Amino acid sequence: MEYNFREIEAKWQKEWKERGVYRVKTDASRPKFYVLDMFPYPSGAGLHVGHPLGYIASDIYSRYKRLCGYNVLHPMGYDAFGLPAEQYAIQTGQHPAVTTEQNIARYREQLDKIGFSYDWEREVRTCEPEYYKWTQWAFLKMFAHYYDNGTQKARPIEELVAHFEAHGTEGVDAACTTPLTFTAAEWAAKSEAEKEQTLQNYRLAFRADTMVNWCPKLGTVLANDEVKDGLSVRGGYPVEQKRMKQWLLRVTAYAQRMLDGLDSLEWSESLKEIQRNWIGRSEGAQVFFDAEMADGSTRKLEIFTTRPDTIFGVTFMVVAPEHEWLADMTTAEQRAAVEEYIEQTKKRSERERIAETKRVSGVFTGSYATNPFTGKRIPIYASDYVLAGYGTGAIMAVPAHDSRDYAFARHFGLDIVPVVEGGNLEESSYDAKEGALINSDFLNGKDVKVAIVEMFAEVERRGLGKRLVNYRLRDAIFSRQRYWGEPFPIRYDGDIARPLAEDELPLELPPIKNFGPTEQGEPPLARVEGWEYELSTMPGFAGSSAYYLRYMDPHNDSALVSKEANEYWRNVDLYIGGIEHATGHLMYSRFWNMFLYDLGYVCESEPFKKLVNQGMIQGRSNFVYRVVGTNQFVSLGLRDQYQTQEIHVDVNIVKNDILDLDAFRAWRPEFADAEFILENGQYICGWAVEKMSKSMFNVVNPDFIVEQYGADTLRMYEMFLGPLEQSKPWDTNGIDGVHKFLKRFWRMFHTRTGEWALSDEQPTDKELKTLHKTIKKIREDIENFSFNTSVAAFMICANELGECHKRAILEPLTILIAPFAPHIAEQLWEMMGHTDSVCDAAYPVCNEEYLVENSFEYPIMINGKLRCKQVYPLSATPAELQADVVTKEEVQRWLEGATPKKIIVVPGKIINIVK
RNA sequence: GCGGAUAUGGUGUAAUUGGUAGCCACGUCAGACUUAGGAUCUGAUGCCGAGAGGCGUGGGGGUUCGAGUCCCUUUAUCCGCACCA
């Protein structure tokens, strides 16, 4: 019988579904293992061959773990709220729910063809009310809690209220937007609205008037991770800074815990580094400088610095153009200039500002501050090189030791006073954190590192400020002026936000017909008659922040996840997905999970123990070369002889870079009468690596590969392509090799004439050695996620075994290959007479006995060069062991000792004995 | 500018972690079988050289009996952060 993959795969996909082979239940008798893929956003384009890469890897791993005796949770679902469906709706009037449903159906169909072992009964969709009820629920919990810095934990807001009632802000150490001070009496005197306003300063989900990233084209605000280089990540539209009242999540409260937690995670160093960078912890000091205002009064201007040791070198100060006190600091003479500067910086988009970072600009306010250590009067400038959003929006400038301050001082002719020895101040500042202090009174002669520590103490002693840790991380803007997202369970009483009660959830998204913003620029929900709730909806990351918890207990309507389910499945053991979520989803879900952990709803503080980032699959485009002005196409090798135009050609009508001429003529009407200039009777196409996209005609659909070669071939080939974590272009050339292997594997169970042939004959030592070597290798490779070498190991194994029809070899081999090629394995398993699924077999274990060598390989060094690695029997005499390279006595000695595995010798001496 | 990663045949890659570089495939070449096929099988295939031999892991230097692997330096590519005080 031929290897009929179409029949086999259809049969088993149906069988698995009917038998419910992949259904998972909590089972205290077995250890759990949770393998998760980042669930997809079901886009209209469907899956291309790059999407399943990570899914295949996780499927192999979960099947492997299951065969090893674990109870494996391996679910899948859809991140179904999102911008593309909504934009499509605005253009076509098609309701996002409808297109999303269609896209999901298409995704499911594609996924099913690849033979994944998902437990589909646990599927979640973020856009369904039963699911987003729990997104809203978590939001309400965040609204009802604040973060206590002392205990590093979220606490009910009522406790804070009680504290305010008794003691005011005295003794409060809570994460907040701006530090407040009031007494119990002052609290009591506040109106209800004022009290609520005050509490918003502490709630973990809160409303605030802040600078936000506003994208006019998308008509919505965006979080920091949704903006890159001043453009929206989705769509690439310009983003501007705007002051708006928005919902935010106080993720900054968890900055330190998120930073510390990284150490305990098995994530790649580069990914951890991206998160550390994003959190951006820096240790420094808060210092207050006396600053004169234009009206003659003096205020304490607060700055943040990581280099307090350089205070003696401070010769001016700079505030951001958005600084609160700028107007008060501006003197009458400077008013016009300052206002013009503010106007000028406002006009520049974020993008221009980034592009012009090298250009120095700024303006003198007319006011002065006093350097608390030198006592000198120093001018205060405003410049947009100081960011309003970081630190306090004001800096002390040390031109001698900060390159930006240096450029600024040079431009405006300000003093440059060196306080650390080193560098050449004629050319540039000396920024290094090493050297001896000079011009710095009591710090003179001390090293920078020592001086920093002493200065901290001195600043605190003089009451000028204190040590402080600053984070780059910003609170996450949580509202979007869009329709297709979770509604906020909030109604308004005047300006007071009133949370819905838990039993009012879910607050369902009402159906609408027009998805654009209203004429007044309000979000689409403003069109809904009688909608008394918040008009914005939640952002994409809301629904994806806790989905891994929901899979544990997906149909529970009384809790996000039951305690029992959570305590059994705990957290994700292996998470596979793209690196693009490093600062978005992977930050938010850690925050979300830590919050739920504080409240006792989940038992692990980190959601994802081990994380593997699969590489991106790029496209491999093919080109044809049209001779200019004709409809003649010249093959790659001959195109230099003509003037040609390069044209993308659909990669699906090209095989191994050879163009299918008839398919090309049929591809588009203008090529119907194309003529070809061939080389060796073939038309060879050019190629290039580009992004996989429709416009490049390089999208390869997995369905197409499955149809031609089968799912098992696709699975193994995707793994064979190269290391999982590496980005690589998809190249269908080469898939034949894997397909051939599977056909060969099939033939190992059959005679040459195609009869089923399985013998009970005893395997030879050599065959056993091959088998156990392969078992060992495959197990190691799977554990190391080195799936490309494991596919190679199967091929080597097949090459070595040749026509081996022995059950004792082939049966374990079938289980061994089952995670990679489950359909063929299942079919052969059945043909071998088993009635159970190969998914429930026990994964073979390597018996090292079969690997023990009865001879050893001795690398021998001759004349300083490793010449050969010969195999000698253990019984070899020293004379036989090339006595000329080592002394006979030495050889004798190591043969008498413990049996060596490897002996490395150079003329006259043994340099290493591996035992 | 700072941080991280990568660099090996015509191509994708491998290398017991410091021990014969190029496993396994693709491609190419040759052959077998075949009423010719994009099927199957066998062999060859890093480069130079007729050969013996020489040269080879981006470049240069170093440590070592021995380096793709370790150290220094340099180049290129990719990624992350970026007036972060």
XYZ file of N, CA, C and O (backbone and C1' of nucleotides) in Angstrom, chain A residues 228 270 273-274 277 282 304-307 356-357 384-387 390 395 404 472 655-656 720-721 723 726 733-734 737 740 743 747 788-789 792 795-796 799 861 864 866 869 904 906 911, chain B residues 1-7 10-21 23-29 38-42 54-56 64-66 78-85:
495
model
N 5.330 53.442 17.872
C 6.757 53.258 17.624
C 7.244 54.351 16.692
O 6.635 54.578 15.655
N 17.519 38.083 25.989
C 17.217 39.284 25.213
C 15.813 39.789 25.536
O 15.595 40.995 25.631
N 15.815 41.432 28.829
C 16.501 42.707 28.701
C 15.561 43.768 28.130
O 15.564 44.917 28.575
N 14.732 43.370 27.162
C 13.758 44.301 26.586
C 12.805 44.780 27.688
O 12.503 45.966 27.795
N 14.585 47.072 30.118
C 14.715 48.351 29.446
C 13.439 49.156 29.495
O 13.439 50.357 29.697
N 15.992 53.459 37.299
C 17.281 54.104 37.561
C 17.297 54.679 38.969
O 16.316 55.261 39.432
N 15.425 65.326 39.204
C 15.901 63.970 39.480
C 17.249 63.812 38.797
O 17.424 64.231 37.651
N 18.212 63.236 39.519
C 19.519 62.999 38.910
C 20.097 61.666 39.354
O 19.864 61.225 40.472
N 20.808 61.038 38.429
C 21.514 59.812 38.806
C 22.968 60.130 39.119
O 23.736 59.255 39.490
N 23.332 61.402 38.924
C 24.718 61.790 39.156
C 24.821 62.926 40.176
O 25.307 64.017 39.875
N 14.806 65.159 15.042
C 15.702 66.299 15.214
C 16.413 66.300 16.559
O 16.748 67.354 17.095
N 16.645 65.123 17.094
C 17.237 65.070 18.430
C 18.607 65.709 18.490
O 19.057 66.120 19.538
N 13.111 71.419 24.821
C 12.379 70.149 24.654
C 13.303 68.932 24.717
O 12.855 67.823 24.532
N 14.575 69.139 25.018
C 15.396 67.941 25.252
C 15.120 67.390 26.642
O 15.476 66.261 26.966
N 14.434 68.179 27.435
C 13.955 67.667 28.722
C 12.507 67.242 28.525
O 11.688 68.000 28.012
N 12.222 66.000 28.907
C 10.908 65.429 28.668
C 9.985 65.653 29.855
O 10.360 65.396 30.999
N 9.205 62.311 32.028
C 10.161 61.510 32.794
C 10.681 62.315 33.965
O 10.953 63.516 33.832
N 15.634 69.421 34.999
C 16.936 68.820 35.293
C 17.931 69.861 35.786
O 17.776 71.058 35.557
N 24.343 65.949 26.339
C 23.232 66.811 25.909
C 23.365 68.193 26.538
O 23.185 69.218 25.887
N 11.082 54.265 34.022
C 10.682 54.790 32.725
C 9.259 54.335 32.372
O 8.571 54.951 31.564
N 8.292 26.195 -8.849
C 8.787 25.126 -7.993
C 10.295 25.007 -8.154
O 10.782 24.890 -9.271
N 10.984 24.998 -7.043
C 12.446 24.986 -7.048
C 12.995 26.054 -7.989
O 13.936 25.813 -8.754
N 12.196 21.423 10.328
C 13.480 21.124 9.698
C 14.150 22.384 9.141
O 15.357 22.442 8.984
N 13.320 23.406 8.911
C 13.779 24.651 8.287
C 14.953 25.308 9.015
O 15.755 26.001 8.409
N 16.611 26.481 13.330
C 16.288 26.631 14.741
C 14.998 27.438 14.932
O 14.777 28.427 14.244
N 14.993 31.258 15.363
C 15.609 32.070 14.327
C 14.595 32.467 13.269
O 13.768 31.670 12.855
N 11.292 24.935 -1.578
C 12.354 24.047 -2.075
C 12.862 23.256 -0.879
O 13.174 23.829 0.143
N 12.966 22.003 -1.005
C 13.513 21.258 0.124
C 12.466 20.451 0.840
O 12.784 19.529 1.584
N 12.526 16.596 0.515
C 13.407 15.773 1.340
C 12.653 15.178 2.516
O 12.786 13.983 2.816
N 9.928 12.707 1.257
C 10.563 11.443 0.876
C 10.846 10.589 2.096
O 10.679 9.379 2.086
N 7.701 8.923 3.286
C 7.367 7.798 2.408
C 8.265 6.610 2.721
O 7.832 5.456 2.723
N 7.483 2.867 4.123
C 7.947 1.643 3.450
C 8.695 0.708 4.384
O 8.838 -0.464 4.103
N 14.833 21.016 14.666
C 15.420 20.801 13.345
C 16.394 19.633 13.375
O 16.408 18.811 12.475
N 17.158 19.504 14.446
C 18.105 18.383 14.498
C 17.392 17.080 14.812
O 17.883 16.011 14.468
N 16.364 15.666 11.555
C 17.554 15.079 10.938
C 17.870 13.724 11.557
O 18.244 12.780 10.855
N 15.906 11.003 10.097
C 16.373 10.652 8.757
C 17.605 9.766 8.830
O 17.720 8.788 8.100
N 18.507 10.112 9.741
C 19.711 9.298 9.908
C 19.317 7.896 10.331
O 19.826 6.899 9.814
N 18.013 5.980 7.452
C 19.117 5.617 6.577
C 19.878 4.418 7.119
O 20.260 3.522 6.374
N 47.489 12.049 18.677
C 48.204 13.217 18.222
C 49.554 12.767 17.683
O 50.288 12.063 18.347
N 52.311 16.780 16.921
C 51.590 17.996 17.271
C 50.308 18.202 16.503
O 49.621 19.186 16.676
N 46.571 16.487 15.262
C 45.648 15.384 15.417
C 45.455 14.721 14.064
O 44.883 15.302 13.140
N 41.598 9.343 14.306
C 40.850 8.917 15.483
C 40.538 7.466 15.187
O 39.589 7.145 14.485
N 43.417 11.529 25.395
C 44.020 12.449 24.450
C 45.508 12.519 24.730
O 45.943 12.807 25.847
N 49.559 13.504 23.332
C 50.488 14.137 22.393
C 51.777 13.352 22.517
O 51.925 12.567 23.451
N 47.533 14.114 27.839
C 47.077 15.395 28.369
C 45.671 15.341 28.948
O 45.274 16.202 29.698
P 27.678 55.993 17.203
O 27.145 56.093 18.704
C 27.899 56.786 19.682
C 27.029 56.937 20.884
C 26.701 55.633 21.601
O 27.719 55.270 22.515
C 24.710 56.873 21.253
P 28.205 53.743 22.585
O 27.082 53.109 23.534
C 26.924 53.581 24.864
C 25.670 52.981 25.461
C 25.546 51.470 25.331
O 26.309 50.772 26.301
C 23.507 52.460 24.696
P 26.968 49.361 25.901
O 25.713 48.397 25.854
C 24.992 48.108 27.044
C 23.746 47.347 26.715
C 23.939 46.058 25.931
O 24.399 44.988 26.725
C 22.155 47.268 24.993
P 25.341 43.864 26.029
O 24.301 43.029 25.184
C 23.261 42.289 25.833
C 22.293 41.750 24.821
C 22.869 40.819 23.769
O 23.110 39.520 24.263
C 21.399 42.335 22.733
P 24.303 38.656 23.604
O 23.694 38.254 22.188
C 22.580 37.383 22.120
C 22.046 37.326 20.710
C 22.996 36.761 19.666
O 23.058 35.357 19.691
C 21.972 38.710 18.826
P 24.448 34.614 19.306
O 24.477 34.781 17.721
C 23.483 34.135 16.930
C 23.516 34.682 15.523
C 24.806 34.449 14.754
O 24.879 33.141 14.234
C 24.101 36.681 14.448
P 26.341 32.500 13.995
O 26.777 33.224 12.650
C 25.988 33.078 11.466
C 26.570 33.938 10.362
C 27.906 33.445 9.818
O 27.981 33.703 8.413
C 28.148 35.634 10.654
P 30.471 28.252 -2.036
O 29.046 28.125 -2.726
C 28.676 29.032 -3.756
C 27.211 28.871 -4.065
C 26.287 28.690 -2.871
O 26.018 29.904 -2.216
C 25.708 27.137 -4.545
P 25.688 29.908 -0.637
O 24.231 29.272 -0.576
C 23.098 30.015 -1.023
C 21.836 29.272 -0.638
C 21.706 28.938 0.835
O 21.229 30.044 1.590
C 21.204 27.023 -0.433
P 21.624 30.147 3.148
O 20.671 29.055 3.819
C 19.260 29.237 3.799
C 18.584 28.088 4.493
C 19.108 27.765 5.878
O 18.599 28.668 6.837
C 18.816 25.761 4.659
P 19.386 28.936 8.191
O 19.355 27.497 8.861
C 20.375 27.038 9.722
C 20.470 25.545 9.608
C 21.442 24.885 10.562
O 20.796 24.618 11.800
C 21.805 24.070 8.376
P 21.596 24.682 13.132
O 22.560 23.406 13.001
C 21.995 22.121 13.093
C 23.042 21.052 12.984
C 24.168 21.064 14.004
O 23.738 20.585 15.254
C 24.991 20.462 11.878
P 24.397 21.129 16.573
O 25.898 20.566 16.470
C 26.140 19.175 16.643
C 27.596 18.882 16.368
C 28.579 19.646 17.259
O 28.793 18.949 18.469
C 29.242 19.831 14.998
P 28.901 19.838 19.792
O 29.145 18.738 20.903
C 28.041 18.194 21.595
C 28.368 16.801 22.079
C 29.653 16.674 22.882
O 29.483 17.057 24.228
C 29.516 14.940 21.290
P 30.732 17.364 25.174
O 30.315 18.811 25.705
C 31.300 19.615 26.241
C 31.794 20.607 25.198
C 31.983 22.027 25.755
O 33.040 22.645 25.012
C 30.450 22.074 23.987
P 33.784 23.883 25.607
O 34.949 24.074 24.557
C 34.692 23.945 23.164
C 35.797 23.144 22.510
C 36.022 21.764 23.104
O 36.465 20.849 22.101
C 37.995 22.950 23.175
P 35.346 19.963 21.342
O 36.267 19.031 20.449
C 36.804 19.544 19.233
C 37.778 18.550 18.649
C 37.281 17.113 18.624
O 37.865 16.466 17.504
C 39.239 17.230 19.906
P 37.066 16.380 16.113
O 38.201 15.709 15.205
C 39.425 16.397 14.966
C 39.822 16.216 13.523
C 38.814 16.759 12.508
O 39.523 17.299 11.396
C 39.160 14.488 12.111
P 39.591 18.797 11.224
O 38.061 19.231 11.243
C 37.258 18.939 10.122
C 35.828 19.249 10.479
C 34.846 18.986 9.365
O 34.378 17.659 9.434
C 34.537 21.174 10.214
P 28.422 16.439 5.546
O 27.558 15.329 6.301
C 28.170 14.499 7.275
C 27.260 14.317 8.467
C 25.793 14.086 8.140
O 25.550 12.717 7.819
C 25.960 15.683 9.872
P 24.726 12.331 6.549
O 23.323 13.031 6.790
C 22.451 12.598 7.830
C 21.230 13.484 7.847
C 20.628 13.736 6.477
O 19.795 12.661 6.108
C 20.833 15.784 7.630
P 19.475 12.406 4.577
O 18.537 13.641 4.259
C 18.577 14.263 3.002
C 17.850 15.578 3.088
C 17.822 16.356 1.793
O 16.785 15.890 0.965
C 18.545 17.776 3.521
P 17.053 15.768 -0.584
O 17.027 17.286 -1.035
C 15.847 18.072 -0.830
C 16.127 19.511 -1.157
C 16.708 19.751 -2.548
O 15.722 19.708 -3.544
C 17.916 21.008 -0.965
P 16.033 18.997 -4.918
O 17.194 19.934 -5.490
C 16.914 21.282 -5.873
C 18.204 21.982 -6.218
C 19.045 21.315 -7.295
O 18.596 21.662 -8.591
C 20.423 21.863 -5.467
P 18.709 20.605 -9.760
O 20.282 20.498 -9.973
C 21.027 21.634 -10.426
C 22.499 21.316 -10.395
C 22.913 20.055 -11.154
O 23.021 20.289 -12.546
C 23.957 20.066 -9.034
P 22.593 19.085 -13.535
O 23.849 18.101 -13.447
C 25.139 18.561 -13.824
C 26.180 17.532 -13.460
C 25.880 16.110 -13.943
O 26.188 15.925 -15.315
C 26.578 16.033 -11.689
P 10.028 15.275 -15.274
O 10.431 14.932 -13.772
C 11.246 15.775 -12.948
C 10.574 15.998 -11.605
C 9.636 14.878 -11.179
O 9.756 14.678 -9.781
C 8.466 16.930 -11.252
P 10.609 13.456 -9.253
O 9.657 12.200 -9.477
C 8.455 12.055 -8.719
C 8.156 10.603 -8.482
C 9.239 9.830 -7.730
O 9.170 10.029 -6.338
C 8.555 8.592 -9.612
P 10.509 9.987 -5.469
O 11.031 8.487 -5.636
C 10.354 7.408 -4.989
C 11.021 6.116 -5.357
C 12.505 6.032 -5.018
O 12.729 5.735 -3.654
C 12.157 5.242 -7.215
P 13.974 6.350 -2.918
O 15.184 5.477 -3.463
C 15.211 4.085 -3.195
C 16.241 3.416 -4.055
C 17.660 3.957 -3.923
O 18.308 3.482 -2.771
C 17.145 3.653 -6.206
P 19.414 4.350 -2.063
O 20.659 4.155 -3.029
C 21.242 2.870 -3.204
C 22.384 2.960 -4.190
C 23.393 4.063 -3.900
O 24.321 3.702 -2.900
C 22.835 4.067 -6.206
P 49.689 19.371 2.808
O 49.181 20.768 2.261
C 50.130 21.768 1.856
C 49.441 22.853 1.094
C 48.355 23.601 1.854
O 48.893 24.584 2.710
C 47.547 23.041 -0.287
P 48.148 24.895 4.100
O 46.858 25.665 3.599
C 46.989 26.875 2.856
C 45.642 27.332 2.364
C 44.575 27.452 3.441
O 44.730 28.633 4.201
C 43.669 26.360 1.550
P 44.007 28.737 5.617
O 42.559 29.130 5.123
C 41.478 28.925 5.947
C 40.238 28.682 5.148
C 39.105 28.217 6.038
O 38.447 29.350 6.559
C 39.330 26.713 4.243
P 50.006 29.584 25.368
O 49.176 28.282 25.008
C 48.457 27.601 26.019
C 47.644 26.496 25.403
C 48.415 25.555 24.494
O 49.119 24.566 25.232
C 46.372 26.183 23.457
P 50.584 24.163 24.777
O 50.360 23.322 23.451
C 51.480 22.952 22.646
C 51.016 21.972 21.585
C 49.750 22.383 20.845
O 50.040 23.263 19.784
C 49.535 20.143 21.564
P 49.115 24.521 19.586
O 47.723 23.860 19.207
C 47.603 23.180 17.949
C 46.282 22.488 17.863
C 45.068 23.387 18.013
O 44.788 24.048 16.809
C 44.768 21.439 19.313
P 20.008 45.430 8.164
O 19.318 44.583 9.318
C 18.524 43.440 8.985
C 18.250 42.628 10.227
C 17.588 43.375 11.374
O 16.214 43.568 11.181
C 19.362 42.081 12.227
P 15.514 44.908 11.765
O 15.398 44.574 13.318
C 14.594 43.486 13.759
C 14.854 43.221 15.217
C 14.608 44.396 16.149
O 13.241 44.623 16.400
C 16.647 43.375 16.725
P 12.725 46.125 16.639
O 13.112 46.365 18.159
C 12.593 45.517 19.168
C 13.285 45.795 20.469
C 13.295 47.250 20.899
O 12.070 47.658 21.456
C 15.443 46.350 21.176
P 11.543 49.142 21.192
O 12.527 50.011 22.101
C 12.513 49.847 23.528
C 13.609 50.661 24.148
C 13.660 52.130 23.752
O 12.659 52.916 24.367
C 15.836 51.251 23.700
P 12.034 54.103 23.471
O 13.262 55.109 23.338
C 13.785 55.719 24.503
C 15.111 56.332 24.189
C 15.092 57.530 23.253
O 14.599 58.683 23.907
C 16.898 56.145 22.692
P 14.111 59.855 22.946
O 15.047 61.043 23.385
C 15.398 61.195 24.703
C 16.850 61.595 24.818
C 17.107 62.345 26.119
O 18.425 62.112 26.559
C 17.523 63.761 24.277
P 18.863 60.679 27.215
O 17.718 60.416 28.302
C 17.752 61.054 29.591
C 17.254 60.071 30.635
C 17.790 58.652 30.385
O 18.695 58.154 31.342
C 15.362 58.698 30.377
P 18.790 58.068 32.765
O 19.556 59.419 33.053
C 19.327 60.089 34.274
C 19.788 61.499 34.099
C 19.497 62.432 35.269
O 20.477 62.331 36.281
C 18.807 63.447 33.264
